[in-house]
Short mmCIF file of C-alpha atoms and ligand atoms in Angstrom, two decimals:
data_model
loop_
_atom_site.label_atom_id
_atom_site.label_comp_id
_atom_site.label_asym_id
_atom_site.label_seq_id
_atom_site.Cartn_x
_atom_site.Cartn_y
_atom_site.Cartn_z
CA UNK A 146 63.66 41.18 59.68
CA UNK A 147 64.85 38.93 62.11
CA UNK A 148 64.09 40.83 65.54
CA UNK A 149 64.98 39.10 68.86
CA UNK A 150 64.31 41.49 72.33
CA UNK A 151 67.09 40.39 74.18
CA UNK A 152 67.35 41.20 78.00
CA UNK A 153 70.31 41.40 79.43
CA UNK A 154 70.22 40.60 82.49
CA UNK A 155 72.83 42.11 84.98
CA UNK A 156 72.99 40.55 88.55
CA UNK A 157 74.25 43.09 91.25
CA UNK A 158 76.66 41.84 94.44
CA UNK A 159 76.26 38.38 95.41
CA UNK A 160 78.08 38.02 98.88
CA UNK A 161 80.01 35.29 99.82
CA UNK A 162 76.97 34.18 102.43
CA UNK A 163 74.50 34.59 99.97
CA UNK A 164 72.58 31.24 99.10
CA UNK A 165 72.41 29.80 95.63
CA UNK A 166 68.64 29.99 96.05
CA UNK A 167 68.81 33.62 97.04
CA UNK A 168 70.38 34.38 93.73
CA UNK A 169 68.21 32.36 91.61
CA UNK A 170 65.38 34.03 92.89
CA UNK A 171 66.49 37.40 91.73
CA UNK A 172 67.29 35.74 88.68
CA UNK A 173 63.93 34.34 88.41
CA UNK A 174 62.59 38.40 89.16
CA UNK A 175 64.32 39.11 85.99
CA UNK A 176 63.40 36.96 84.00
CA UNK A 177 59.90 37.71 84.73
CA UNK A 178 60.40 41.38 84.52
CA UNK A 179 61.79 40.33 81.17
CA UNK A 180 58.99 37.95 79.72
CA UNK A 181 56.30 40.70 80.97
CA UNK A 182 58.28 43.62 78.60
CA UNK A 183 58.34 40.77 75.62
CA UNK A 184 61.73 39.31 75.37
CA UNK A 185 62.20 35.62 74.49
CA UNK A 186 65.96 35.62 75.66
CA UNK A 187 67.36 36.75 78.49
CA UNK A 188 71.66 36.46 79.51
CA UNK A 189 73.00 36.44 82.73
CA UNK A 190 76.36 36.87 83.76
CA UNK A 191 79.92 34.94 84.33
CA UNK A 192 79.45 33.05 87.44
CA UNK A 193 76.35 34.07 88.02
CA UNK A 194 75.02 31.52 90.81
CA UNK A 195 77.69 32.48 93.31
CA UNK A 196 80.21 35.20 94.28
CA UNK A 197 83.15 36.35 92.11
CA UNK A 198 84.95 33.16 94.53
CA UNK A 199 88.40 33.30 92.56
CA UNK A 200 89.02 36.33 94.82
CA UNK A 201 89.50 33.94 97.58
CA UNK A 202 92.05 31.47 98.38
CA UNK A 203 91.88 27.95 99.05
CA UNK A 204 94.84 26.26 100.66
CA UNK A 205 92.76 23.00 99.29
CA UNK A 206 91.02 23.36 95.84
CA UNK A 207 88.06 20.37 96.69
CA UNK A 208 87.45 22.89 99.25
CA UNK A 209 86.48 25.47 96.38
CA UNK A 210 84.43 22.52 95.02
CA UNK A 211 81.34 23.90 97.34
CA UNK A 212 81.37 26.53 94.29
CA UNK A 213 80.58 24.51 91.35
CA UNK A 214 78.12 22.95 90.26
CA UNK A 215 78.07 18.87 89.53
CA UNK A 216 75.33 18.63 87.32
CA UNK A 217 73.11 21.32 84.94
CA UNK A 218 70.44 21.45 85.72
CA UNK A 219 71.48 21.52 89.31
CA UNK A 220 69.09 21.47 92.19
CA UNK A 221 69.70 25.34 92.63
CA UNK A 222 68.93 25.88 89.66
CA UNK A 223 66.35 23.24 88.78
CA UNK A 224 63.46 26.21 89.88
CA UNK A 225 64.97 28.48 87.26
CA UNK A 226 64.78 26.01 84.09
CA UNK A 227 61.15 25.36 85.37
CA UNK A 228 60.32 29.22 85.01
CA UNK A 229 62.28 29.32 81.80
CA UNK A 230 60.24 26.80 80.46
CA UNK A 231 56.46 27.73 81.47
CA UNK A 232 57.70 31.19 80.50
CA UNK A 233 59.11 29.85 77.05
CA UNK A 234 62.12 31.61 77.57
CA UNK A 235 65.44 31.62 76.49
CA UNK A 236 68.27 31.66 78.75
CA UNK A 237 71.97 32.12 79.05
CA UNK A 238 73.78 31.79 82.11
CA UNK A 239 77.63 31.38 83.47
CA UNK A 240 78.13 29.34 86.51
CA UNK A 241 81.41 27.11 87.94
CA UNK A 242 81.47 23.60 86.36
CA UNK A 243 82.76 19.95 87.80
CA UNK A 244 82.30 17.39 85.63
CA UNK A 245 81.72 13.91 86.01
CA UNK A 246 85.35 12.63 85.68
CA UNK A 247 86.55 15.64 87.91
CA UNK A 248 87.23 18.47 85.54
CA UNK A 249 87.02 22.05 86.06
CA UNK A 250 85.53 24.85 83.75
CA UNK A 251 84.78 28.28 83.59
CA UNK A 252 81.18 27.61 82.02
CA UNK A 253 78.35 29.01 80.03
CA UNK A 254 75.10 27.65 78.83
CA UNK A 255 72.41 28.07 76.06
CA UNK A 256 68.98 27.11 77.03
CA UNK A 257 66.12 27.51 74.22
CA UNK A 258 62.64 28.09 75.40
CA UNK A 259 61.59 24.37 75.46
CA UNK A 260 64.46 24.24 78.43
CA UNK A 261 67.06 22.09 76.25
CA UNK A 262 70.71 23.05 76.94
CA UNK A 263 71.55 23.60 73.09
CA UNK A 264 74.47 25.00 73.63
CA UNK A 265 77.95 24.94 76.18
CA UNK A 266 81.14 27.14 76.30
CA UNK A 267 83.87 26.75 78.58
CA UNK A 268 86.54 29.44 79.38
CA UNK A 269 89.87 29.60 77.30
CA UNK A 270 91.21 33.14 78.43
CA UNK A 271 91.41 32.40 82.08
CA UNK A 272 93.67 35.63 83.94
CA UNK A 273 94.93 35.82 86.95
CA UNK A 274 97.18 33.25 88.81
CA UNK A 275 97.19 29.71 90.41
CA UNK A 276 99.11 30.56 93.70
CA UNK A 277 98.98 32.89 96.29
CA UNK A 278 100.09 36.29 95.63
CA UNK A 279 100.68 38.91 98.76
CA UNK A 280 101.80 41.68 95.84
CA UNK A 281 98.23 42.21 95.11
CA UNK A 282 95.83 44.44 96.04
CA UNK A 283 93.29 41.21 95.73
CA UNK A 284 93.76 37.91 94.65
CA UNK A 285 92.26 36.56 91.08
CA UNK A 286 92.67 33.03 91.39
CA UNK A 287 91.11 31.67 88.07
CA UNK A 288 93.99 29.56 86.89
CA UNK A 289 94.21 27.57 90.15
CA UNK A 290 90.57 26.62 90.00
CA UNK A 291 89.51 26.58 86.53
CA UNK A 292 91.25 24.77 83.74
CA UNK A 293 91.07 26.20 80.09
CA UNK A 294 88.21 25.28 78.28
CA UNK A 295 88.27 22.18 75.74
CA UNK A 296 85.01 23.19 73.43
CA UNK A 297 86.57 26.14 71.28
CA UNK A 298 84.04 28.28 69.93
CA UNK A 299 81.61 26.81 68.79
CA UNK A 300 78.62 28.75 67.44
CA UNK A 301 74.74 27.53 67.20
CA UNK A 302 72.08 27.77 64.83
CA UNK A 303 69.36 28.44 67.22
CA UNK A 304 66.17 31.18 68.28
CA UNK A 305 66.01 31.82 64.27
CA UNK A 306 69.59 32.86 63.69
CA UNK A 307 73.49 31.81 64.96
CA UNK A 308 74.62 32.47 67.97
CA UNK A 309 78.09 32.16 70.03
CA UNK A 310 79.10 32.83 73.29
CA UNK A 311 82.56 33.73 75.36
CA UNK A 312 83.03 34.67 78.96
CA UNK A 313 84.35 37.92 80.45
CA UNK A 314 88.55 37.50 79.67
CA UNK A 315 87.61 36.26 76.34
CA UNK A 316 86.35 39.62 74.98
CA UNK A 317 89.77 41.19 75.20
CA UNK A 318 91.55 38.75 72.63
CA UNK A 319 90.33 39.67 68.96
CA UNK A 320 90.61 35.73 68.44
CA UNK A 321 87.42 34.66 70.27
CA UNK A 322 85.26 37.19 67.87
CA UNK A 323 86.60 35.77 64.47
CA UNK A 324 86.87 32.13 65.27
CA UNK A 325 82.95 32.99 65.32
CA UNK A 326 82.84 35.11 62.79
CA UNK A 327 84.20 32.41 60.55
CA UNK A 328 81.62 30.53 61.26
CA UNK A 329 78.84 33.65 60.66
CA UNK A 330 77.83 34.30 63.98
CA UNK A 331 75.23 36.79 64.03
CA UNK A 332 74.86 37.28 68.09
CA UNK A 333 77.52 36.42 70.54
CA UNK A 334 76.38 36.55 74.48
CA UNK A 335 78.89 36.77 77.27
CA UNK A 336 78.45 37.69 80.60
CA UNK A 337 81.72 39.26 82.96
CA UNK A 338 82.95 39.58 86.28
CA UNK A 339 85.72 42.56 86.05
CA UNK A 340 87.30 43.67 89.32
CA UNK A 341 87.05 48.04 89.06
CA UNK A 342 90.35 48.41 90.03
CA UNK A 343 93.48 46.31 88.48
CA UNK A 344 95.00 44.37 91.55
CA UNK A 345 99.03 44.89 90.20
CA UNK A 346 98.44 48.62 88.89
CA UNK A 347 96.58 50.75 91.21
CA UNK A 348 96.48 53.60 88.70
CA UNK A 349 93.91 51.52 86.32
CA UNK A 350 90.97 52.55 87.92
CA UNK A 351 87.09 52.05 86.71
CA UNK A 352 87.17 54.72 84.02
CA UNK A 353 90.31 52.75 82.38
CA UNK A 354 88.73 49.38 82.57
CA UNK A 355 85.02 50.85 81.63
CA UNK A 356 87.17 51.95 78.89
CA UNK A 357 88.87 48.27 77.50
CA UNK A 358 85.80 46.72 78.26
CA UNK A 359 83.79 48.71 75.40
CA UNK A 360 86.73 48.93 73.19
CA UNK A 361 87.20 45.41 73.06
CA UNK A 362 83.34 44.84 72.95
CA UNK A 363 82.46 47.06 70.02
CA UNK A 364 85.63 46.12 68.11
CA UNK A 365 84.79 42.12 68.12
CA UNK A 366 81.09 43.42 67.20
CA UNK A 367 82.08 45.98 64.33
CA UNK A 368 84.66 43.80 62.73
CA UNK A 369 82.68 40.83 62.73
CA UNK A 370 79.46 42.32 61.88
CA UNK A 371 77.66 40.63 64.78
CA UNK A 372 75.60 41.45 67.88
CA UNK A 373 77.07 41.42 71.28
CA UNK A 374 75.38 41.16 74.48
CA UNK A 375 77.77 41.91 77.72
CA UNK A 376 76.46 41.31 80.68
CA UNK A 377 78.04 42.57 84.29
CA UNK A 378 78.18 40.74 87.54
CA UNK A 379 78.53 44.34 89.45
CA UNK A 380 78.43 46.12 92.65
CA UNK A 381 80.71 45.72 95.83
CA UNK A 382 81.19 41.98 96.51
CA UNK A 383 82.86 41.65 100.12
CA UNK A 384 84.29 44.66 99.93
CA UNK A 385 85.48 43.83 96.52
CA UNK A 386 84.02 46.21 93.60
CA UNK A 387 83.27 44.91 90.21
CA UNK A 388 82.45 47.53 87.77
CA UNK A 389 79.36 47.57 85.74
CA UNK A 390 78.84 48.78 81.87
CA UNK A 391 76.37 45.72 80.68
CA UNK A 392 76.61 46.55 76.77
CA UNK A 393 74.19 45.79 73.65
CA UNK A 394 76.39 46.51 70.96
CA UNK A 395 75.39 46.30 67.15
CA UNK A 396 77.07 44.74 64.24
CA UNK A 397 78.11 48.31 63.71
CA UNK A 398 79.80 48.34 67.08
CA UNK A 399 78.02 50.65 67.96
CA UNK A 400 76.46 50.91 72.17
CA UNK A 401 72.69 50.48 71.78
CA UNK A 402 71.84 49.82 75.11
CA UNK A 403 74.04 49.65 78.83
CA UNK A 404 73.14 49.99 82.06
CA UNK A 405 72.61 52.97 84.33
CA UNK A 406 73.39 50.74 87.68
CA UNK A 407 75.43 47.90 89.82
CA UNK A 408 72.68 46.59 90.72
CA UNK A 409 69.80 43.94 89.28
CA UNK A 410 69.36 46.06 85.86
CA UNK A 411 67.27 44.41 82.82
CA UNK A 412 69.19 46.14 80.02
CA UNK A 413 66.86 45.51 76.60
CA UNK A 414 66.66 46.07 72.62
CA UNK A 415 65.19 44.30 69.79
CA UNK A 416 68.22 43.30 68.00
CA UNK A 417 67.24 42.31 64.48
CA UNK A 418 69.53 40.03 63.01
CA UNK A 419 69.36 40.60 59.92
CA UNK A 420 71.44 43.71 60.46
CA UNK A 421 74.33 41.28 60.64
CA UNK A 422 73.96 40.73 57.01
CA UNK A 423 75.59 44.65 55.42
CA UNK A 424 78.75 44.03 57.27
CA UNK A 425 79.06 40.33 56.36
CA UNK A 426 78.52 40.81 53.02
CA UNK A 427 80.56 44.05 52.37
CA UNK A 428 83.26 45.27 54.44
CA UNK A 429 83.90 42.02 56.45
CA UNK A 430 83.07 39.61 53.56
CA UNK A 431 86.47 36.91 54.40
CA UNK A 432 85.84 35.19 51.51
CA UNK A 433 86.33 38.18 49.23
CA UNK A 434 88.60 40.67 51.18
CA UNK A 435 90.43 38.65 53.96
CA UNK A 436 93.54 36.83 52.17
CA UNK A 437 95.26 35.23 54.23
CA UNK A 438 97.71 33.14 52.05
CA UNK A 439 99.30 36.94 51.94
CA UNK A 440 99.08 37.06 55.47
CA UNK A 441 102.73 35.42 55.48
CA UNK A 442 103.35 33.59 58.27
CA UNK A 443 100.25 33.63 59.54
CA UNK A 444 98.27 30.49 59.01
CA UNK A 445 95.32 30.14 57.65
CA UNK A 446 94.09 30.03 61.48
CA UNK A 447 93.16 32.98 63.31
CA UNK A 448 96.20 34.59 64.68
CA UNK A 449 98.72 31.57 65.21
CA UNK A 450 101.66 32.70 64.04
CA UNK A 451 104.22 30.08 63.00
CA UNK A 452 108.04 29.99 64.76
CA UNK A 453 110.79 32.19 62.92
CA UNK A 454 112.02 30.43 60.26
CA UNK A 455 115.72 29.52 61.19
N1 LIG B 226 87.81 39.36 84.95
C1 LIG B 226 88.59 40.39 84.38
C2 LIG B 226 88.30 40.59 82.91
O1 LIG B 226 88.96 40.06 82.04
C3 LIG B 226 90.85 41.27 83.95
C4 LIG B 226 90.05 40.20 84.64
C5 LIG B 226 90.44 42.61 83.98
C6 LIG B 226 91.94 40.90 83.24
C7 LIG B 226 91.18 43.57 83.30
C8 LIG B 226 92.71 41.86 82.55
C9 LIG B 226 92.32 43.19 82.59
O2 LIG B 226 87.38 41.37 82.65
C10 LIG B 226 87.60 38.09 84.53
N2 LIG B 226 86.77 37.34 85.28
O3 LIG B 226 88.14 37.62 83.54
#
């Protein structure tokens, strides 16, 4: 029995005027609301210091530098490491990063309890566009402010088992779940910012996109045989809704937990990780059952398939 009570923390609307402090504050509520119902890890969301910004356009992309961060800890969020860490808890936490030498990433953290920054994930799948667009309904302007991320997926061995993490577009492409499951990850964290309505196909409302969001979720859990924790960035932003449906799924893929709001929502369960262990050593055992020199001409990487052979 390898029980971690994980809290999931999902952040409501943060407004474009709303100060980095502001939201670490509310983060800091949570995590106390957390630590006093016994977890020793809590996740935040994608992006979760500032607004979903990509909705908004910048002629001038250092102008959308006032969004990122330039260092980790940052002075915004310098108070919340110091709770972490007289707490002794575990964090995870998405925010906008500029590096040194002038890079930009799509970023997530893992911070154990001692307030060490064990882990780092940048964002592959980025969606949406780098230029204007006046066909949509709003503008989702990842690919003009983010570049891909350059870390793969890595996984940890940390907080007594092995843990991964992805961000929001990620969790749609099977990929991002089995280059961790290779590596026998037994929890994968992610947090997401998802627009409720698709901005080129009006018809996709929330129910659709509540719908992808747990079919991709508990189909990277179940055929991996690992934990997920999905955690939403929801609530009416500017006008702009993003949709909850925070998720604890099993290794089963099974929903054990989700939240009931949009708004600041501790979603918890004591995910044991040793529940990992069925799946990965039945059903999903690669070594025995996945053979991929049949596969054809699919390498032995995940998914890349080679050019037709002329
Ligand atoms: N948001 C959305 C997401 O992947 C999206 C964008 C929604 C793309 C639905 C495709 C379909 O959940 C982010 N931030 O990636």
């Amino acid at each position: 029995m390898r029980e971690i009570k994980v809290a999931a923390a999902q952040l409501g609307p943060i407004q474009k005027a709303e100060s980095r402090a502001a939201v670490v504050a509310r983060m800091i509520a949570l995590m106390q609301q957390a630590k006093a119902e016994g977890c020793p890890l809590i996740v935040y969301p994608e992006l979760a210091l500032t607004t979903f910004f990509p909705r908004w356009y910048h002629e001038d992309r250092a102008e959308a530098d006032s969004w990122f961060e330039a260092e980790m800890p940052s002075p915004a969020t310098q108070p919340l490491f110091d709770a972490a860490r007289a707490m002794g808890m575990a964090m995870s936490f998405g925010y906008a990063e500029k590096t040194p030498d002038g890079h930009h990433f799509n970023t997530s953290i893992l911070v154990d309890a001692a307030g060490n920054i064990v882990g780092k994930y940048r964002k592959i799948h980025l969606p949406g566009h780098v230029e204007y667009d006046s066909e949509r309904s709003h503008q989702h302007l990842e690919k003009r402010y983010f570049e891909p991320g350059d870390l793969g997926f890595p996984v940890w061995r940390t907080l007594g088992g092995i843990f991964g993490m992805c961000i929001c577009n990620d969790r749609r492409w099977p990929e991002t779940y089995r280059e961790m499951g290779l590596q026998g990850v037994e929890m994968i964290v992610l947090g997401f910012n998802t627009p409720s309505v698709n901005s080129q196909k009006g018809a996709e409302g929330l129910a659709q996109r509540l719908f992808h969001h747990k079919l991709s979720v508990q189909a990277g859990a179940y055929q991996n045989a690992t934990w997920v924790i999905a955690v939403a960035k929801a609530g009416d932003e500017d006008g702009h809704h993003l949709m909850g449906g925070t998720l604890i799924v099993n290794p089963d893929g099974e929903i054990v937990a989700e939240s009931q709001t949009e708004g600041d929502e501790l979603v918890i369960h004591a995910c044991d990780l040793d529940d990992t262990v069925f799946g990965k050593e039945t059903i999903f055992d690669f070594a025995r059952h996945r053979r991929i020199e049949h596969y054809g001409r699919i390498t032995a990487q995940v998914g890349v398939v080679l050019p037709p052979e002329d």
